Amino acid sequence: MTDHAHQLLRRAARRWRGGSLWPYFWLATVVAGTSAIGITQLQWPGWILFACLTAIALALLLDRNWRLSTTEICRKLDGRFPVLQDSSQLLNNPPDTLGSLAQVQRQRTAAALQQLRDNSALKNFRPPWHRNAVANAIGASFGLMVFVIANTLPQSDAPGQMPGAQAAAAAASIEVVEAVTEIRPPAYTGLPALTQSLQVKAPEQSRITWRITLNTPAGALTMLAARENFAFSPKETLPSRHWQLTRTLPEADFYQLSVHSGQEEILLPQIHNIEIDADRAPEFSFSLPRDNVTTINAGSEASSLLQVDVEVTDDFQVAETDLLITLASGDGENVRFRNDRIKLEPTDTAEGAKRYHFNMPVKRYQIEPGDELYWFLQARDNREPEPNPQKSQHFIIRWPQAEIFGLSDAEGMAIKVLPEYFRSQRQLIIDTEALLAEREQLSEGDFRKRSESLAHEQNLLRMRYGHFLGEEDSALEHDDESGPHHEAHGESVDAHGEEQEDHGDHEDHGNHGDHGDDHEAPAQQFGDASGVIAAAGHSHDTSEHATLFDPQTKELLRSALNAMWSSWRELSVIDPRASLPHQHTALRYIKEVQQASRIYLQRVGFEPPALDQNRRLSGERDGVKPPRVNTTRSDSEREQLLKLLQRVRADDPLDDGTAEELLSLPQLREQPQLRVELSKSLRLYRQQADCTDCRRQLSALLYQLLPAPQAQPSLPRERATTGSFDNWLQEQGGGRE
């Protein structure tokens, strides 16, 4: 029992001493972790960890709680737990040295201490953690860290800017002792390697190697380009003075050098340009042909007109040149196209130039009058990995047809065709045959209605082709001509032809009068428009005066119109079967007219018939909701640039997002050189806060990017309510009545 009581006292003492050391252990762990992160990530000095641990060790030495004797610990037990009855010291004495009464009290104290241990009351037997020594250690460590953080923060307010005096002093302490830039142009250029300094000018796709020597060793060297950063490779063990970097540059760029010395990053202020000479595409110089359009007539010498003499030049070398030909044959909707590519062989070769002299290979095609041949050259240089293709100007070779109309310059006539729902002669034949096939299934009324409809469309088609013979008026004249005139036309095809020939001399549709006779014209009645036409019109509506066709073509077209009149007559009397031969005759004459002439008809859009008014606004509108209109208005590109220009002129700092948004403007994609200059000015403006020249240069570039203002609608000027000329006249006594 005696040994067990002494062990209980020793355990209580160990708990007290361990509780005294526990705050120092946790504080040292936190300080060590924070210092390690600060040293590796935040560029804190290395002495911060040693200083903090020294402060903790000093506080630990000054703290007596973990060095108390057993007697003092017994006093702490008696003061903390009254159940021990101030008898803890008896547990520290051997039982042989105690009297019988003291032994009994010792046994009671040991039992009470055992009960405290079983109830976990001894877990809190330790000194308070916020005692003076621990608080002093925490305060000293925190103060050291605040001091280090305050000294390592940048002094400038704007992000991306280095401290002015500190950066200047650091940059002045590091210099580039030697800089050699080796440029190796691409192999296809044939240019030798050359050496330059930090300012680089090289051909496109050159392999550039920078070799830089610093005056002091550095831990790292970085090239800060316009869009990304590139790390130099050391040529010796770190820290090194000699660095090397190799890049392949497809476009212009600029860069700065950033040196890592110890825990500091020093940005050298000089900005160096990289100018790239782009590989230009080949160029063409034609000696022959001298004109873009060549016309080969029947009696001309074709061989002299088909010669081509051209020189193709390039800044390095012309790889190959092809001849691309497109032959257009046929007319109307039957035009056929044939494409060919022919590789040309040079007749003379020089450095960066090739000359080609050849005749157009027209004999390999079956060329007919009316055909056209379009051709151009396509050259490629020896650029790698992809060549630069370039097309020459286009040329046209024409073989004109024999003139049919006696017009030397006219290739045709453009007229507006009728809407889509007017049938052609071929469609009328198909519809008439369909009507005859359905005769047994149709009632008499339906059969009559469809026949009259075909007659009406046959009449419209006849008037359409009648325009080519000068029949200018259609509906007005034929409305005035009643049944007797139509019956006269219906006697026979020959009679209609004779009447048509005498149309301009005798009848002129019954209203125009005779331009060649001395007969007195009938009196004009009110509302009769035919007299106005006869008085103000001219004689181009007479078929004999129409100069569009030659006499043979006029006769063919007149025969087609006669056949159409005969077809209309038979359809009007509800005899479709008798109208079919006349329709086929009209179609045959129309095809002959088309073969004899080339008439280009202008295509027009579909003109639907008028909508039935009873059906308007009769649809279902359930579930139909009006579209949502976004009333929010975002600033235009010009307004955004103007706001940014005001910020620059006010010397406001620009963040990374604003710089990236500015460099992504659409107009900069087509101007890479301007984008490089703008990126360089932005970097200088953000790095040097007090640079007036940088601010002025950036403002000039932003002003250059401003798009032209859009024209805004304006209200008309209001007339002055006073001081008018009328008021002045009234004051003078001569106002208007």
XYZ file of C-alpha atoms in Angstrom:
737
model
C 0.000 0.000 0.000
C 2.896 2.254 0.776
C 4.490 1.886 -2.689
C 1.166 2.399 -4.421
C 0.537 5.693 -2.598
C 3.945 7.006 -3.551
C 3.338 6.051 -7.193
C 0.064 7.989 -7.164
C 1.924 11.077 -6.002
C 4.589 10.663 -8.690
C 1.913 10.359 -11.382
C 0.269 13.555 -10.215
C 3.655 15.298 -10.322
C 4.318 14.098 -13.875
C 0.903 15.357 -14.964
C 1.651 18.783 -13.515
C 5.035 19.062 -15.172
C 3.718 17.764 -18.534
C 0.846 20.249 -18.447
C 3.352 23.015 -17.849
C 5.411 22.117 -20.960
C 2.465 21.443 -23.305
C 1.758 25.122 -24.330
C 5.392 25.612 -25.295
C 5.315 22.504 -27.470
C 2.246 23.675 -29.383
C 3.604 27.207 -29.761
C 6.914 25.911 -31.124
C 5.076 23.685 -33.625
C 2.903 26.543 -34.913
C 5.845 28.925 -35.154
C 7.974 26.378 -37.011
C 5.222 25.638 -39.578
C 4.405 29.295 -40.174
C 8.055 30.215 -40.540
C 8.647 27.393 -43.012
C 5.751 28.548 -45.194
C 6.888 32.158 -45.022
C 10.466 31.311 -45.915
C 9.580 29.079 -48.877
C 6.546 30.880 -50.273
C 6.587 34.474 -49.027
C 10.327 35.130 -49.153
C 10.723 35.639 -45.392
C 14.285 35.783 -44.057
C 15.676 32.560 -42.636
C 16.420 34.006 -39.182
C 12.743 34.295 -38.303
C 12.517 30.647 -37.212
C 15.616 30.851 -35.004
C 14.413 34.099 -33.410
C 10.979 32.717 -32.574
C 12.360 29.478 -31.124
C 14.828 31.491 -29.032
C 11.984 33.553 -27.585
C 10.046 30.382 -26.735
C 13.095 28.774 -25.086
C 13.743 31.896 -23.028
C 10.147 31.945 -21.817
C 10.422 28.259 -20.952
C 13.515 28.888 -18.839
C 11.788 31.698 -16.980
C 8.768 29.554 -16.248
C 9.115 27.629 -12.887
C 5.917 25.600 -13.155
C 7.561 22.673 -14.911
C 10.454 22.688 -12.367
C 8.495 22.519 -9.082
C 9.665 20.138 -6.357
C 7.538 17.322 -4.971
C 6.767 19.303 -1.845
C 5.499 22.251 -3.948
C 3.428 19.898 -6.061
C 1.876 18.471 -2.861
C 0.879 22.017 -1.899
C -0.708 22.459 -5.350
C -2.663 19.201 -4.839
C -3.891 20.247 -1.414
C -4.911 23.649 -2.733
C -6.694 22.227 -5.798
C -8.486 19.262 -4.124
C -9.862 19.792 -0.565
C -10.723 16.088 -0.310
C -7.047 15.386 0.358
C -7.338 17.278 3.703
C -3.919 18.970 3.230
C -2.233 15.583 3.754
C -0.554 15.072 0.369
C 2.858 15.501 1.954
C 2.311 12.240 3.884
C 2.416 10.363 0.568
C 5.957 11.603 0.009
C 7.207 10.185 3.370
C 7.967 6.513 3.969
C 5.352 4.821 6.192
C 8.034 3.544 8.631
C 8.846 7.077 9.690
C 5.245 7.920 10.547
C 3.218 7.217 13.642
C 0.119 5.089 13.736
C -2.224 8.058 13.427
C -0.202 9.528 10.518
C -0.221 6.148 8.785
C -4.017 5.995 9.019
C -4.242 9.538 7.575
C -1.773 8.576 4.821
C -3.971 5.642 3.857
C -7.037 7.939 3.692
C -5.142 10.439 1.519
C -3.944 7.715 -0.857
C -7.513 6.388 -1.182
C -8.809 9.917 -1.912
C -6.073 10.490 -4.529
C -6.906 7.144 -6.145
C -10.565 8.125 -6.293
C -9.631 11.460 -7.937
C -7.578 9.580 -10.500
C -10.420 7.153 -11.203
C -12.865 10.062 -11.652
C -10.452 11.778 -14.134
C -10.267 14.792 -11.885
C -6.479 14.850 -12.240
C -6.686 15.528 -15.999
C -7.021 19.250 -15.321
C -4.199 19.263 -12.767
C -1.867 21.658 -14.607
C -0.958 25.332 -14.469
C -3.082 27.814 -16.498
C -1.915 28.206 -20.147
C -2.319 32.002 -20.178
C 0.280 32.558 -17.500
C 2.884 35.276 -17.999
C 5.659 33.151 -19.465
C 3.475 31.586 -22.159
C 1.868 34.932 -23.005
C 5.294 36.512 -23.359
C 6.439 33.740 -25.718
C 3.338 34.139 -27.893
C 3.695 37.912 -28.010
C 7.379 37.766 -28.920
C 6.794 35.271 -31.751
C 3.839 37.204 -33.161
C 5.752 40.474 -33.038
C 8.696 39.016 -34.936
C 6.402 37.691 -37.677
C 4.587 41.015 -38.030
C 7.932 42.751 -38.386
C 9.027 40.375 -41.156
C 5.706 40.660 -43.009
C 5.835 44.446 -42.894
C 9.317 44.478 -44.408
C 8.560 41.998 -47.200
C 5.319 43.602 -48.489
C 5.609 45.757 -51.693
C 5.547 49.462 -51.052
C 3.464 50.458 -54.138
C -0.333 50.388 -54.048
C -0.938 49.326 -57.632
C -0.787 45.606 -58.387
C 1.976 44.588 -60.735
C 4.209 47.557 -59.741
C 7.509 47.186 -57.962
C 8.611 49.556 -55.187
C 10.125 52.574 -56.827
C 13.322 53.260 -54.903
C 13.840 49.644 -53.869
C 13.327 48.341 -57.414
C 15.645 50.960 -58.864
C 18.343 50.155 -56.352
C 17.988 46.412 -56.868
C 17.975 46.750 -60.658
C 21.049 48.959 -60.517
C 22.917 46.350 -58.518
C 22.372 43.669 -61.199
C 23.635 44.203 -64.722
C 23.929 42.194 -67.911
C 27.648 41.966 -68.538
C 27.438 40.147 -71.856
C 24.505 39.283 -74.130
C 24.852 37.325 -77.356
C 21.816 36.405 -79.461
C 22.435 33.767 -82.115
C 19.849 33.689 -84.914
C 19.494 30.673 -87.185
C 17.023 31.369 -90.025
C 14.990 28.453 -91.439
C 16.856 26.198 -93.827
C 14.552 27.010 -96.772
C 15.615 30.669 -96.693
C 19.262 29.889 -97.397
C 20.331 32.736 -95.097
C 23.424 32.324 -92.906
C 23.360 32.429 -89.125
C 23.953 35.830 -87.570
C 24.640 37.275 -84.137
C 22.891 40.222 -82.501
C 22.469 41.742 -79.048
C 19.363 41.897 -76.877
C 17.469 43.758 -79.630
C 16.493 41.067 -82.134
C 15.487 41.285 -85.787
C 15.111 37.931 -87.530
C 13.210 36.169 -90.330
C 10.009 34.341 -89.570
C 10.323 30.912 -87.867
C 13.957 31.575 -86.918
C 15.533 29.661 -84.045
C 16.945 32.233 -81.614
C 19.310 31.440 -78.747
C 20.066 33.981 -75.999
C 23.320 33.643 -74.024
C 23.381 36.108 -71.115
C 26.054 36.703 -68.480
C 25.197 38.610 -65.271
C 27.586 40.522 -63.029
C 26.449 38.563 -59.948
C 25.236 34.980 -59.537
C 21.472 34.526 -59.522
C 19.135 31.737 -58.557
C 16.952 32.048 -61.672
C 16.575 34.162 -64.819
C 13.212 34.562 -66.571
C 12.195 36.165 -69.875
C 8.879 38.018 -69.468
C 7.426 38.109 -72.993
C 4.190 39.749 -74.102
C 1.962 36.718 -73.504
C 3.974 34.182 -71.488
C 7.191 33.732 -69.538
C 10.224 31.609 -70.439
C 12.830 30.354 -67.959
C 16.531 30.449 -68.830
C 18.664 27.364 -68.263
C 21.831 27.762 -66.135
C 25.113 26.727 -67.729
C 26.658 25.922 -64.333
C 25.567 25.011 -60.837
C 23.244 27.432 -59.060
C 23.629 30.239 -58.308
C 24.905 30.945 -61.802
C 26.066 33.928 -63.816
C 25.709 32.316 -67.252
C 22.259 31.570 -68.684
C 20.861 30.312 -72.001
C 17.412 30.195 -73.674
C 16.262 29.027 -77.125
C 12.978 30.010 -78.787
C 11.373 29.721 -82.235
C 9.503 32.914 -83.033
C 6.628 32.985 -85.545
C 5.629 36.614 -84.847
C 6.878 39.867 -83.357
C 7.293 40.102 -79.585
C 9.095 41.961 -76.783
C 10.567 40.890 -73.459
C 12.042 41.908 -70.120
C 14.522 40.071 -67.922
C 13.627 39.088 -64.362
C 16.431 38.002 -62.000
C 15.837 35.943 -58.831
C 18.535 36.782 -56.333
C 18.093 34.966 -53.038
C 14.515 35.508 -51.945
C 13.981 38.614 -54.094
C 12.836 39.006 -57.681
C 14.433 41.932 -59.468
C 12.907 43.156 -62.725
C 15.339 44.863 -65.071
C 13.676 48.015 -66.460
C 14.854 47.697 -70.078
C 12.329 46.334 -72.611
C 13.819 44.700 -75.698
C 12.025 44.331 -79.041
C 11.878 41.254 -81.254
C 11.144 42.248 -84.858
C 10.101 39.467 -87.223
C 10.308 39.758 -91.012
C 7.322 37.805 -92.320
C 7.754 35.593 -95.368
C 5.936 37.391 -98.174
C 3.793 35.602 -100.732
C 4.871 35.449 -104.410
C 4.111 38.351 -106.744
C 3.146 38.351 -110.442
C 4.272 40.666 -113.216
C 2.433 40.071 -116.533
C 3.860 41.192 -119.848
C 1.230 39.282 -121.834
C -1.735 39.499 -122.059
C -2.081 43.230 -121.732
C -5.860 43.186 -121.112
C -7.909 41.172 -118.668
C -10.549 40.381 -121.303
C -9.517 38.921 -124.652
C -12.032 38.480 -127.473
C -11.185 36.032 -130.262
C -13.269 36.694 -133.356
C -13.553 34.459 -136.373
C -11.041 36.405 -138.468
C -8.501 37.210 -135.739
C -5.171 35.481 -135.177
C -5.790 33.290 -132.124
C -2.187 32.252 -131.483
C -0.990 35.795 -130.794
C -3.906 36.473 -128.469
C -3.355 33.326 -126.423
C 0.265 33.996 -125.437
C 1.109 34.461 -121.747
C 4.366 35.940 -120.458
C 4.662 36.375 -116.699
C 7.417 36.661 -114.098
C 6.797 35.305 -110.591
C 9.036 36.697 -107.836
C 9.425 35.835 -104.158
C 11.588 37.073 -101.301
C 13.287 33.650 -101.131
C 12.316 31.108 -103.796
C 9.295 30.211 -105.958
C 8.476 26.521 -105.584
C 5.870 25.940 -108.308
C 3.192 27.677 -110.345
C -0.098 26.226 -111.599
C -2.511 27.364 -114.283
C -6.167 27.098 -113.225
C -8.738 27.100 -116.027
C -12.537 27.197 -115.970
C -14.366 26.703 -119.287
C -18.025 27.785 -119.542
C -19.904 26.154 -122.433
C -23.533 26.361 -123.475
C -26.134 29.033 -122.909
C -29.098 29.738 -120.712
C -29.744 27.098 -118.075
C -27.602 24.593 -119.968
C -24.277 26.200 -119.093
C -21.614 23.613 -118.255
C -18.374 24.300 -116.404
C -15.101 22.407 -116.565
C -12.183 23.047 -114.209
C -8.567 22.104 -114.904
C -5.240 22.597 -113.111
C -2.047 22.494 -115.197
C 1.440 22.621 -113.703
C 3.695 25.087 -115.515
C 7.369 24.663 -116.285
C 9.539 27.805 -116.084
C 11.417 28.991 -119.136
C 13.927 30.987 -117.098
C 14.974 30.680 -113.460
C 16.806 33.249 -111.362
C 17.367 33.784 -107.663
C 13.946 34.391 -106.162
C 12.204 34.624 -109.571
C 10.854 32.402 -112.342
C 9.608 33.393 -115.790
C 6.861 31.506 -117.621
C 6.085 31.859 -121.318
C 3.371 29.648 -122.807
C 0.261 29.598 -124.982
C -3.137 28.914 -123.493
C -3.934 25.218 -124.131
C -7.308 25.817 -125.772
C -6.858 22.975 -128.268
C -7.497 20.420 -125.544
C -11.102 21.680 -125.299
C -13.942 21.622 -127.805
C -14.626 25.327 -127.900
C -17.710 26.632 -129.698
C -18.910 30.171 -130.397
C -20.349 31.661 -127.237
C -17.951 29.855 -124.874
C -15.830 31.656 -122.313
C -12.593 30.604 -120.636
C -11.545 32.006 -117.255
C -8.001 31.497 -116.002
C -5.534 32.654 -113.381
C -2.178 31.562 -111.947
C -1.477 30.232 -108.469
C 2.106 30.252 -107.168
C 3.603 28.815 -103.982
C 6.937 29.564 -102.386
C 9.211 27.191 -100.452
C 8.088 28.327 -97.009
C 8.030 25.635 -94.316
C 6.094 23.986 -92.801
C 3.323 25.437 -94.995
C 3.948 27.348 -98.240
C 2.552 30.782 -98.997
C 0.004 30.471 -101.830
C -0.832 33.482 -103.958
C -3.344 33.900 -106.794
C -2.904 36.249 -109.702
C -5.539 38.443 -111.261
C -8.231 36.738 -113.320
C -8.373 36.783 -117.110
C -11.235 36.053 -119.525
C -11.062 34.729 -123.090
C -14.275 34.966 -125.128
C -15.362 33.418 -128.401
C -18.448 35.509 -129.277
C -21.405 34.218 -131.251
C -22.410 35.630 -134.593
C -24.602 38.697 -134.131
C -28.258 37.791 -134.621
C -29.976 41.026 -133.776
C -27.597 43.437 -135.448
C -26.513 44.727 -132.013
C -22.781 44.762 -131.461
C -22.612 45.348 -127.710
C -25.827 43.846 -126.394
C -25.610 40.312 -125.063
C -29.285 40.038 -124.310
C -32.228 41.770 -122.824
C -33.267 41.656 -119.192
C -37.002 41.674 -118.593
C -39.030 40.869 -115.520
C -40.857 37.596 -115.801
C -44.350 37.127 -114.469
C -44.930 35.542 -111.041
C -44.550 31.814 -110.526
C -48.246 30.973 -110.857
C -48.216 31.738 -114.622
C -47.827 28.491 -116.524
C -45.434 27.966 -119.423
C -46.546 26.477 -122.742
C -45.207 23.064 -121.765
C -47.151 23.205 -118.509
C -50.315 24.135 -120.402
C -49.889 21.063 -122.607
C -49.434 18.834 -119.560
C -52.504 20.333 -117.852
C -54.616 19.987 -121.001
C -53.669 16.317 -121.385
C -54.474 15.763 -117.706
C -57.864 17.428 -118.188
C -58.666 15.136 -121.125
C -57.601 12.084 -119.103
C -59.947 13.074 -116.252
C -62.875 13.945 -118.522
C -64.968 10.976 -117.441
C -64.601 11.700 -113.717
C -65.408 15.445 -113.952
C -68.816 17.035 -114.057
C -69.766 19.345 -116.886
C -69.353 22.415 -114.720
C -65.905 21.425 -113.431
C -64.746 20.518 -116.933
C -65.906 23.893 -118.272
C -64.306 25.772 -115.383
C -60.910 24.098 -115.867
C -61.019 24.634 -119.629
C -61.810 28.323 -119.172
C -58.966 28.577 -116.660
C -56.552 27.085 -119.181
C -57.872 29.508 -121.825
C -57.223 32.441 -119.514
C -53.666 31.280 -118.813
C -53.071 30.677 -122.523
C -54.110 34.275 -123.167
C -51.742 35.545 -120.454
C -48.878 33.543 -121.946
C -49.654 34.907 -125.386
C -49.505 38.490 -124.063
C -46.225 37.697 -122.317
C -44.554 36.692 -125.578
C -46.361 39.498 -127.382
C -44.152 41.987 -125.540
C -41.273 40.929 -127.775
C -43.228 42.169 -130.813
C -44.008 45.522 -129.269
C -47.409 44.762 -127.792
C -47.070 47.207 -124.958
C -50.686 47.305 -123.763
C -52.489 44.085 -122.986
C -55.413 44.191 -120.627
C -56.641 47.677 -121.587
C -56.798 47.084 -125.334
C -58.230 43.575 -125.133
C -60.872 44.684 -122.662
C -61.998 47.305 -125.168
C -62.043 44.707 -127.949
C -65.187 42.691 -127.538
C -66.346 39.463 -129.068
C -66.297 40.474 -132.742
C -62.579 41.127 -132.623
C -61.942 37.779 -131.021
C -64.127 36.079 -133.556
C -62.110 37.687 -136.310
C -59.037 36.203 -134.758
C -60.688 32.854 -134.519
C -61.409 32.350 -138.207
C -58.108 30.729 -138.951
C -54.438 30.900 -138.155
C -53.691 32.415 -141.546
C -56.372 35.058 -141.173
C -54.992 35.976 -137.765
C -51.541 36.275 -139.237
C -52.744 38.606 -141.941
C -54.663 40.645 -139.438
C -51.629 40.802 -137.180
C -49.489 42.078 -140.043
C -52.007 44.857 -140.803
C -52.536 45.565 -137.149
C -50.504 48.735 -137.023
C -51.753 50.147 -140.371
C -55.504 49.615 -140.180
C -57.016 48.614 -136.884
C -54.463 49.159 -134.149
C -56.761 47.275 -131.786
C -59.674 49.429 -132.785
C -58.780 52.441 -130.692
C -55.462 53.918 -131.779
C -56.558 55.082 -135.164
C -54.559 54.909 -138.395
C -51.227 56.676 -138.180
C -50.786 56.531 -141.941
C -54.305 57.443 -143.187
C -56.031 60.776 -143.404
C -59.225 59.407 -141.858
C -60.588 61.451 -139.083
C -60.186 59.835 -135.709
C -63.341 59.171 -133.734
C -64.205 61.630 -130.995
C -62.638 60.848 -127.672
C -65.092 60.213 -124.871
C -64.661 61.007 -121.201
C -62.948 58.099 -119.412
C -61.622 56.556 -122.632
C -57.919 55.976 -121.988
C -57.206 54.630 -125.434
C -57.175 58.118 -126.900
C -54.564 59.191 -124.401
C -52.401 56.252 -125.436
C -52.803 57.138 -129.106
C -52.008 60.801 -128.508
C -49.054 60.445 -126.169
C -47.725 57.076 -127.266
C -45.405 56.125 -130.074
C -45.343 53.446 -132.696
C -43.023 50.950 -131.001
C -46.086 48.862 -130.126
C -46.346 47.988 -133.820
C -44.821 44.599 -134.591
C -43.098 45.877 -137.715
C -41.307 48.599 -135.735
C -40.003 46.282 -132.985
C -36.236 46.035 -133.533
C -35.433 43.313 -131.000
C -35.508 40.488 -133.578
C -34.545 40.084 -137.171
C -37.368 39.406 -139.706
C -36.917 35.620 -139.596
C -37.176 35.514 -135.814
C -40.169 37.859 -135.908
C -41.930 35.506 -138.264
C -41.274 32.547 -135.954
C -42.563 34.439 -132.945
C -45.602 35.695 -134.858
C -46.424 32.118 -135.852
C -46.139 31.076 -132.199
C -48.550 33.855 -131.206
C -50.996 32.778 -133.909
C -50.889 29.218 -132.601
C -51.482 30.487 -129.069
C -54.522 32.451 -130.267
C -55.884 29.325 -131.927
C -55.294 27.339 -128.750
C -57.052 30.017 -126.699
C -60.003 29.936 -129.078
C -60.471 26.178 -128.756
C -60.101 26.278 -124.983
C -62.618 29.125 -124.768
C -65.246 27.047 -126.600
C -64.515 24.112 -124.205
C -62.725 21.938 -126.755
C -59.354 21.109 -125.166
C -58.658 18.234 -127.551
C -58.772 20.563 -130.563
C -56.404 23.004 -128.820
C -53.610 20.446 -128.306
C -52.206 20.579 -131.888
C -52.044 24.387 -131.705
C -50.297 24.191 -128.331
C -47.665 21.788 -129.675
C -47.181 24.092 -132.675
C -46.698 27.092 -130.386
C -44.189 25.167 -128.269
C -42.177 24.173 -131.335
C -42.004 27.771 -132.576
C -41.008 29.010 -129.116
C -38.097 26.543 -129.032
C -36.968 27.722 -132.451
C -37.037 31.331 -131.250
C -34.984 30.371 -128.189
C -32.386 28.716 -130.394
C -32.206 31.816 -132.599
C -31.623 34.303 -129.758
C -30.225 34.594 -126.254
C -32.546 36.426 -123.896
C -31.707 36.651 -120.210
C -34.781 36.832 -117.979
C -34.444 38.422 -114.588
C -35.609 36.167 -111.785
C -38.053 37.704 -109.352
C -39.300 36.496 -106.039
C -42.479 34.605 -105.430
C -45.561 36.861 -105.384
C -48.335 34.939 -103.624
C -51.998 35.706 -104.297
C -53.872 38.004 -101.953
C -54.862 36.519 -98.598
C -58.535 35.897 -97.956
C -59.687 38.653 -95.596
C -62.122 36.303 -93.852
C -59.192 34.178 -92.630
C -57.202 37.035 -91.114
C -56.823 37.015 -87.315
C -58.756 33.754 -87.087
C -55.972 31.536 -85.714
C -55.642 30.203 -82.198
C -53.544 32.390 -79.929
C -53.632 30.281 -76.773
C -50.214 30.020 -75.184
C -48.731 32.732 -77.389
C -46.691 35.087 -75.253
C -44.978 38.293 -76.324
C -41.202 38.004 -76.610
C -39.120 39.237 -73.735
C -37.171 42.330 -74.592
C -33.932 42.923 -72.750
C -33.940 46.599 -71.850
C -30.489 46.594 -70.281
C -27.909 48.361 -72.367
C -24.220 47.593 -72.194
C -21.575 50.135 -73.008
C -20.338 50.118 -76.562
C -16.720 49.479 -77.406
C -16.110 53.179 -77.944
C -17.587 54.080 -74.547
C -15.453 51.463 -72.806
C -12.297 52.759 -74.466
C -13.197 56.337 -73.551
C -13.634 55.360 -69.903
C -10.321 53.527 -69.957
C -8.656 56.532 -71.586
C -9.942 58.768 -68.798
C -8.528 56.381 -66.189
C -5.120 56.414 -67.856
C -5.063 60.194 -68.092
C -6.013 60.356 -64.397
C -3.093 57.998 -63.606
C -5.389 55.341 -62.127
C -3.919 51.835 -61.746
C -5.068 49.082 -64.128
C -5.607 45.535 -62.923
C -4.857 42.321 -64.812
C -8.469 41.852 -65.961
C -8.600 45.287 -67.584
C -5.291 44.690 -69.362
C -6.410 41.304 -70.715
C -9.735 42.745 -71.872
C -7.943 45.560 -73.662
C -5.522 43.214 -75.428
C -8.414 41.035 -76.660
C -10.066 43.775 -78.721
C -11.165 42.583 -82.200
C -9.252 45.294 -84.091
C -5.966 44.091 -82.577
C -6.290 40.661 -84.195
C -5.670 42.134 -87.633
C -2.839 44.405 -86.406
C -0.286 42.257 -84.547
C 2.320 45.020 -84.494
C -0.115 47.404 -82.827
C -0.977 44.723 -80.289
C 2.695 44.333 -79.375
C 3.117 48.095 -78.963
C -0.008 48.310 -76.807
C 1.118 45.409 -74.618
C 4.510 47.043 -74.142
C 2.968 50.398 -73.208
C 0.613 48.704 -70.763
C 3.483 46.968 -69.006
C 5.506 50.173 -68.693
C 2.467 52.066 -67.412
C 1.744 49.471 -64.730
C 5.372 49.127 -63.638
C 6.301 52.803 -63.544
C 3.607 54.743 -61.729
C 5.159 58.195 -62.151
C 6.204 57.833 -65.807
C 4.637 60.686 -67.759
C 5.948 59.441 -71.103
C 4.464 55.986 -70.472
C 1.061 57.498 -69.720
C 1.215 59.728 -72.791
C 2.219 56.841 -75.078
C -0.553 54.575 -73.753
C -3.116 57.354 -74.181
C -2.056 57.837 -77.800
C -2.448 54.121 -78.536
C -5.867 53.995 -76.868
C -6.982 57.019 -78.875
C -5.812 55.262 -82.028
C -8.031 52.276 -81.166
C -11.170 54.379 -80.764
C -13.737 53.436 -83.441
C -15.522 56.158 -85.353
C -18.673 57.391 -83.579
C -21.934 56.149 -85.005
C -24.356 58.638 -86.472
C -27.241 59.325 -84.091
C -30.750 60.348 -85.214
C -31.516 64.007 -84.654
C -34.762 65.944 -84.505
C -35.487 68.629 -87.112
C -34.860 72.171 -86.074
C -37.943 73.941 -84.765
C -39.071 77.125 -86.427
C -38.610 80.193 -84.320
C -41.872 81.406 -82.788
C -40.789 85.042 -82.843
C -38.826 87.203 -85.175
C -40.209 85.708 -88.391
C -40.445 87.605 -91.664
C -44.252 87.702 -91.424
C -44.069 89.433 -88.056
C -41.672 91.997 -89.487
C -44.055 92.723 -92.348
C -46.926 93.169 -89.922
C -44.869 95.560 -87.852
C -44.112 97.576 -90.991
C -47.804 97.793 -91.785
C -47.541 95.728 -94.946
C -48.545 92.348 -93.579
C -50.087 89.781 -95.783
C -53.841 89.609 -95.928
